[in-house]
Amino acid sequence: MSRHGLHRLLLAVVLLVHAAATGCRAFQTEEATVDAIQLGFTNGSLTSKQLVLFYLDRIARLNPLLHAVIEVNPDALYQAACADADRRRGRSHGYGPLHGVPVLLKDSIATRDRLNTTAGSFALLGSVVRRDAGVVRRLRRAGAVVLGKANLDEWANFRTLEGTGGWSARGGQGRNPYVLSAAPCGSSTGSAIAAAANMAAVTLGTETDGSILCPSSLNSVVGIKPTVGLTSRAGVVPISPRQDTIGPICRTVADAVHVLDAIVGYDYHDAKATKAASKYIPPGGYMQFLKPDGLRGKRLGIPNGFFNFPNGSVQQIVYQQLLETVRKQGAIVVENLDIANLTVIQDVLNNGEQIVLAAEFKSSLNSYLSDLSYSPVRSLAEIIAFNNAHPIEERLKDFGQLIFLVAENTTGIGSPERAAIRQLNKLSADGLEKLMKEEQLDAVITPNDSLSTVLAIGGMPAITVPAGYGKRGVPFGICFGGLKGYEPRLIEIAYAFEQATMVRKTPKHAYPVMSPVLPCLPSLLPRRGDRRGKRAERSLKTTCNSAMTQLRHPLAVAIMSLAAAAAAFCCCCSATTKFEFHEATIDAIQLGFENGSLTSTALTRFYLDQITRLNPLLHAVIEVNPDALEQAAHADADRAASGHRRCGGKLHGVPVLLKDNIATRDRLNTTAGSLALLGSVVRRDAGVAAHLRSAGAVILGKGNPSEWSNFRPVDSGWSARGGQTLNPYVLSAGPCGSSSGPAVAAAANLAAVTLGTETDGSILCPASLNSVVGIKPTVGLTSRAGVIPISPRQDTVGPICRTVSDAVHVLDVIVGYDELDAEATGAASKFIPTGGYGQFLRMDGLKGKRIGIPNGYFTEGAYGKAQLRVYLEHLATLRKHGAVVIENIDLATNFSAFQDDLNSNEKIAMQAEFKLSVNAYLSDLLHSPVRSLTDVIAFNNAHPVEERLQDFGQPDLIAAQETNGIGPVEKAAIHRLNELSADGLEKLMSNHQLDAIVTPNSDASNLFAIGGMPAITVPAGYDRQGVPFGICFGGLKGYEPRLIEITYSFEQATKIRRMPANRSTPAIMAHPRLQLAAAFVTLAAFAAVAGCSASAKFKFEEATVDAIQLGFKTGTLTSTQLVRFYLDRIRKLAPLHAVIEVNPDALAQAARADADRAASGHHYYGGPLHGVPVLLKDNIATRDRLNTTAGSLSLLGSVVRRDSGVAARLRAAGAVILGKTNPSEWSHFRYSGSLSGWSARGGQTLVFVKFPLKNPYVLSADPCGSSSGSAVAAAANLAAVTLGTETDGSILYPASKNSVVGIKPTLGLTSRSGVIPITPRQDTVGPMCRTVSDAVHVLDTIVGYDALDAEATGAASKYIPVGGYAQFLRMDGLRGKRIGVPNGFFTKELYGKKELTVYRKHIASMRKHGAMMIQNIDIIENLTEVQNIIWTIGIIPMQAEFKLSLNSYLSDLLYSPVRSLADVIAFNKAHPLEERLKDLGQDLLISSEKTNGIGPHEKTVLELLHELSADGLEMLMKKHQLDAIVTPNSDASSFFAIGGMPAITVPAGYNDQGVPFGICFGGLKGYEPRLIEMAYSFEQATKVRRERYCKANQSTPSVPKYSNLGEDEGNRLSMRPIASASPSQHTTTTSPPSTPPIKGLVLALSSPHLLLELALS
């Protein structure tokens, strides 16, 4: 490369790196005004989508602390994309300044979309409004993007006199972003906080009395309370029609005025008020009054009684200065004015306001509730009842509901209320109104919201503007108020004041935020306006192009790779990427906190992400703390307040994982891994947890234990709640127990540090086998209070960490006296050294130590030669570092007999101790499903499947229950244990003056256990299979200082621990020319992490089964990545209601599939569905942790005996069961008028709009069928493939209407065993996929004989072709086929002109491809009449068959809440709201229950149906020698149903509204091969199916980028935004940036092979 070329290349590199390093400062998003945003849109430096992403990211980062936003709009990004599309096409000019601007609405302002409107209360969650609120309608017309709903004081502070201070049940406690401990005020709390903290561009609040003015003042933002009626209140949860108003809350006056201009105006839904106020709206709007000299000439009054601040206070000084500023700006300030009767007006309890408000609230709220399309509550009385039924969620004890009770007792506007209204009107008229007129005032000035009641009773406007900040930094405001319609004057005054003072400042965030700058590389180029800029631009382009020509040179590749990596790193990662998270020690973490390279929030997010990624395989974590991020944010805030100095101990801000038997008084469960304790409520934190909180630690979650700490003989590391913990080094190796979850979590970097418990080996064993450090402290050194006990004699709590120093830091925090464990902690506290344990972390700690090696442990019989050799090397190391090693010493003469004696007596004593202590623990709980060991045993007996009673039993629990306290036998056993300890280890240590003994792993744990003695285990090595083993140092009580010195010195001398192999990077060959190649590969991986390379690898959306298998083969895809992609899609598109439940084991199944594939060298492993995620309709049973309920709540919790036949075949084929899809409840067999796609389970926690399950193409369209969830999931790319069931049209219809392929197989071709039935005569199971080939791959997998459905599958198995069905996927499959087009289907009466035109084209296409189309043929005479007969009389036998088959299914279940159809009917009656009995009824269930089997009447109908099939379709097919008939959608489904015949539907087109329709090929039994040939050939010839795209921009996928808040989230369906999808997980193909160097680098970095070739060339 020439020097000149190199210079050009380096210039391009410098520009790239500079762009990354400076954050590409094109648009300053933080504090951006509406005008600045519009300028950014105009000059191209900003898009609406970028802006929405910025605010979504801010919400994601700040909301866990501030609680400003209650819900994010899942359609926000879609709306932004449409706004961008409008702008590109020049359609944005007519909208105004809010076009494309994100707006956050208070959660009392209704939106007719996927957002809830609840006033912060759970009582209204799931309610459905009839229309947008009036102000929202105007915002949409203005082109604004509805970002979400803001938190508020619940019920706008009208529930209790005390107020809720910014709290709501749904949103939690809102916090002031300036001073977290300061009041945020209400009730529009969230709106004000969000505006102040830059979580939205602008926001809307509501006010009855002070609810805009107060929070605006105390959060340093501008709030406008408009004249009542100026803005519509229609669709707003009301308090008082007399006083309610809606107004903007923004960061500047100009922004608030832009919003005001958009939302004012007449609304016929609030006709009286808006008509009366519309006269005040000035021609030309309010923007014209934004005048910098707006104070000039204004007469401003200062009423007495408001500015009463102490002399010398900040407020007194600041307000005086501000009033002087007002004067300097030309205003006339009139002081010493009196508002008549001010004291009476401000006495809200006695001025009559509360009397009137209570009555107005009841009547207006009841009116609002009655107008809702759907609501769980329909009156104030029902809300009161809801709160009484949910006292914890609604914090009834703290806040009560006094105002509600008072309001409910009112009886409308009677004489007292009318008198109060007259008094209020008189007070207003004689007060402020009279004063302003007499003094000819333009406004009055008061601090904060102190004038709010005066303004409220008169319906008068006001504007509050930031005025200053108190001593602690708490903001305060200044308020300008006036008469009705005075908005123009107030705007002039407020704007001029704001411009003159410029008081507002952004909160000094004590919490992590993203860069306020949006990237835009072209902004580095000179402006296009001047000639020099153009020359420079051309020069830069030339330089970049020239640089690209040098790309072949290895140095060029290296430099450009580095530049790309740097750009990706700087642009895609935050500052915390300087910090190496993996294997981070406590000291490194604290250093990161101090130097600013790390925050607690970033650290917690890292561990949460690690848990999300690894826990589905490892099962180390049983539950994540939903408050972890909030705790981390508090720690960050504390640290920031102290100037980033360490503000606590070593654990401040450090995430800690606790074993699930250590109680925490929060939202985490404490269950010892058992389902029996799920939902129990502890009285207080465990002693050690209280110590951790005091030290500022973050409680990350609970680690999976061996259930009941292995006091049930379960497999090590297994619990009913957490599943089977796996060893992260060798998955098939034992993790050991019972603190296996904490040990695995520490080893796999799922937490910084963890806590375990030990009775005998439960810390030492898992620590040894998972290559971590475990400290078992002296009994009593750490409190056992609040820990689910085994034995008070032996129980102890200790740390499990990656290093000795980390474990010691934790130990220092958790030791100490606890009055709730007084005896033990009191006795042991003497052992705690002054200055703590950290002082014993000495490199030379082995020097002079006497360490004994008892006989009987390091033996070749116990350990192989290789492992024994390692131990011997370690013993040599001890000597080398100065220890005196004493060998050949005996614990007992007969070591084997000694151990037997110890173990037998330990068991006797422990059983009695366990019963006594666990009963005491359970009785102390505030609430628990079980209150004694007897209850626990009974629970297990009642739940044998969940608790795996057949596998493990519960003999120890039963034996413990049979004990009767500490009797003579137990006392003798305890005495003997004391003797064994005294004559054994204690005597040995004393005789030889030992500091410690050393043993392998946890082999001597019982010695330490019976004596209550301490021990520490440290990683020692790895066996030939890679399984870790440890070395253990133990000593007498209180010997912790010596043991710490020994273990720390040993650890530092050996440095054995390494991360699990699945985290390590593969080694690169030691080739002299491969160092650069290695760097390139690393850079490529680095770029992939940053989001630069994965996009070119695998396109997930619309991926076919064949493409997926190819991805598996080539290594561009793993099952785990694929499952993650679909899980993410399911979370993002949850509002489609397609998926009813996700399989918690899906990722584990995917990991196993990947492991199987890896074991076969990535060769093809299994059939085409191996590793492919499949969604099943929720009537197809799976024997796992998924429910099978047919969408009904009555079957929730039922346990099936086995997998359904088709599920068993899918598992055998290696498919991943992804979850269950939402069906029409009971497959449409509950109610004769059932809504398509609705089920109680699928709709229970989701918004119910027109259809509870939505068509992904047109949300208002019917998704159709009972397998609608499966169809929608396939259409919307929520799964690779899905399964549905059909009785009559339930596959064909939804497949047609959702633009996917559905195969209804011949009856019996697929097994129905384990499928919730309708009728064995017609039921069948079939695939629903995006392509015919995918559906055929599934069909090939699921067909075949099943002994549990023997008659049907035996009869149909003759139709299965040798070689399967895939052989019939032929491009020329239409050639020579005779296809009938029956009369009566393709008619104008049924279809519009467009559909008929499309269908005719398709029929012509079939002819063109060689098919013979036989038209004008009749299936049967009087088709319509016959179809009506089939539908009318066909239900008669079906009802009897349904009752018989359903009762048979229910009786076969291992467990079920209902055991018969009668039970189901009774359940529905007992749960009318959940099952929507009033709306939907259950007439089909009731009529079925009345049947008495297949009687004469049913048999007659069955004979008639058989004749109709034989004389109809069967005869037609044979007469005309047809291979198939073709019909629209599923119109002929009844004919296929009564004959048990197959059909395939394929996408055919989309109507004028964009709703899909299909074309169906059907034939005789066993005709699947012919139908597949035709359907595949037709599909390939037409290629009709398309993805759903944004209507505003056909080139942009419409999938909004957002995800579920909270992981348990199981599964909660509140939404949490993400800035972008992780490319390494599920990137679709994206366009690279336009700059040439970046384009080339993205292409180069996408292929490590290319980089290697370039490097070696």
Short mmCIF file of C-alpha atoms in Angstrom, two decimals, residues 54 122 133 274 386 392 456 537 588 595 607 655 672 686 738 919 931 954 1089 1149 1187 1203 1305 1392 1516:
data_model
loop_
_atom_site.label_atom_id
_atom_site.label_comp_id
_atom_site.label_asym_id
_atom_site.label_seq_id
_atom_site.Cartn_x
_atom_site.Cartn_y
_atom_site.Cartn_z
CA PHE A 54 -34.84 7.07 22.73
CA PHE A 122 -56.37 -2.98 39.20
CA ALA A 133 -60.92 10.29 24.60
CA THR A 274 -66.75 22.52 25.14
CA PHE A 386 -62.93 -5.08 44.42
CA ILE A 392 -52.90 -6.15 49.68
CA ALA A 456 -60.81 25.03 40.61
CA GLU A 537 -17.75 16.23 0.85
CA ALA A 588 -13.24 -5.11 40.96
CA ASN A 595 -14.18 5.10 38.78
CA TYR A 607 -26.73 -10.90 35.69
CA PRO A 655 -26.26 -8.35 43.47
CA ALA A 672 -37.20 -24.62 49.97
CA ALA A 686 -34.03 -13.71 57.54
CA SER A 738 -28.50 -28.96 48.49
CA ASN A 919 -43.35 -26.80 62.53
CA ARG A 931 -48.84 -25.06 58.67
CA GLN A 954 -40.94 -38.77 51.03
CA VAL A 1089 -21.95 -8.60 19.70
CA GLN A 1149 -35.11 -28.55 24.90
CA ASN A 1187 -51.38 -26.73 30.92
CA ASP A 1203 -48.31 -36.81 25.97
CA PRO A 1305 -55.88 -34.92 7.33
CA GLY A 1392 -67.15 -9.47 -3.68
CA LEU A 1516 -69.36 -36.61 -7.28
#
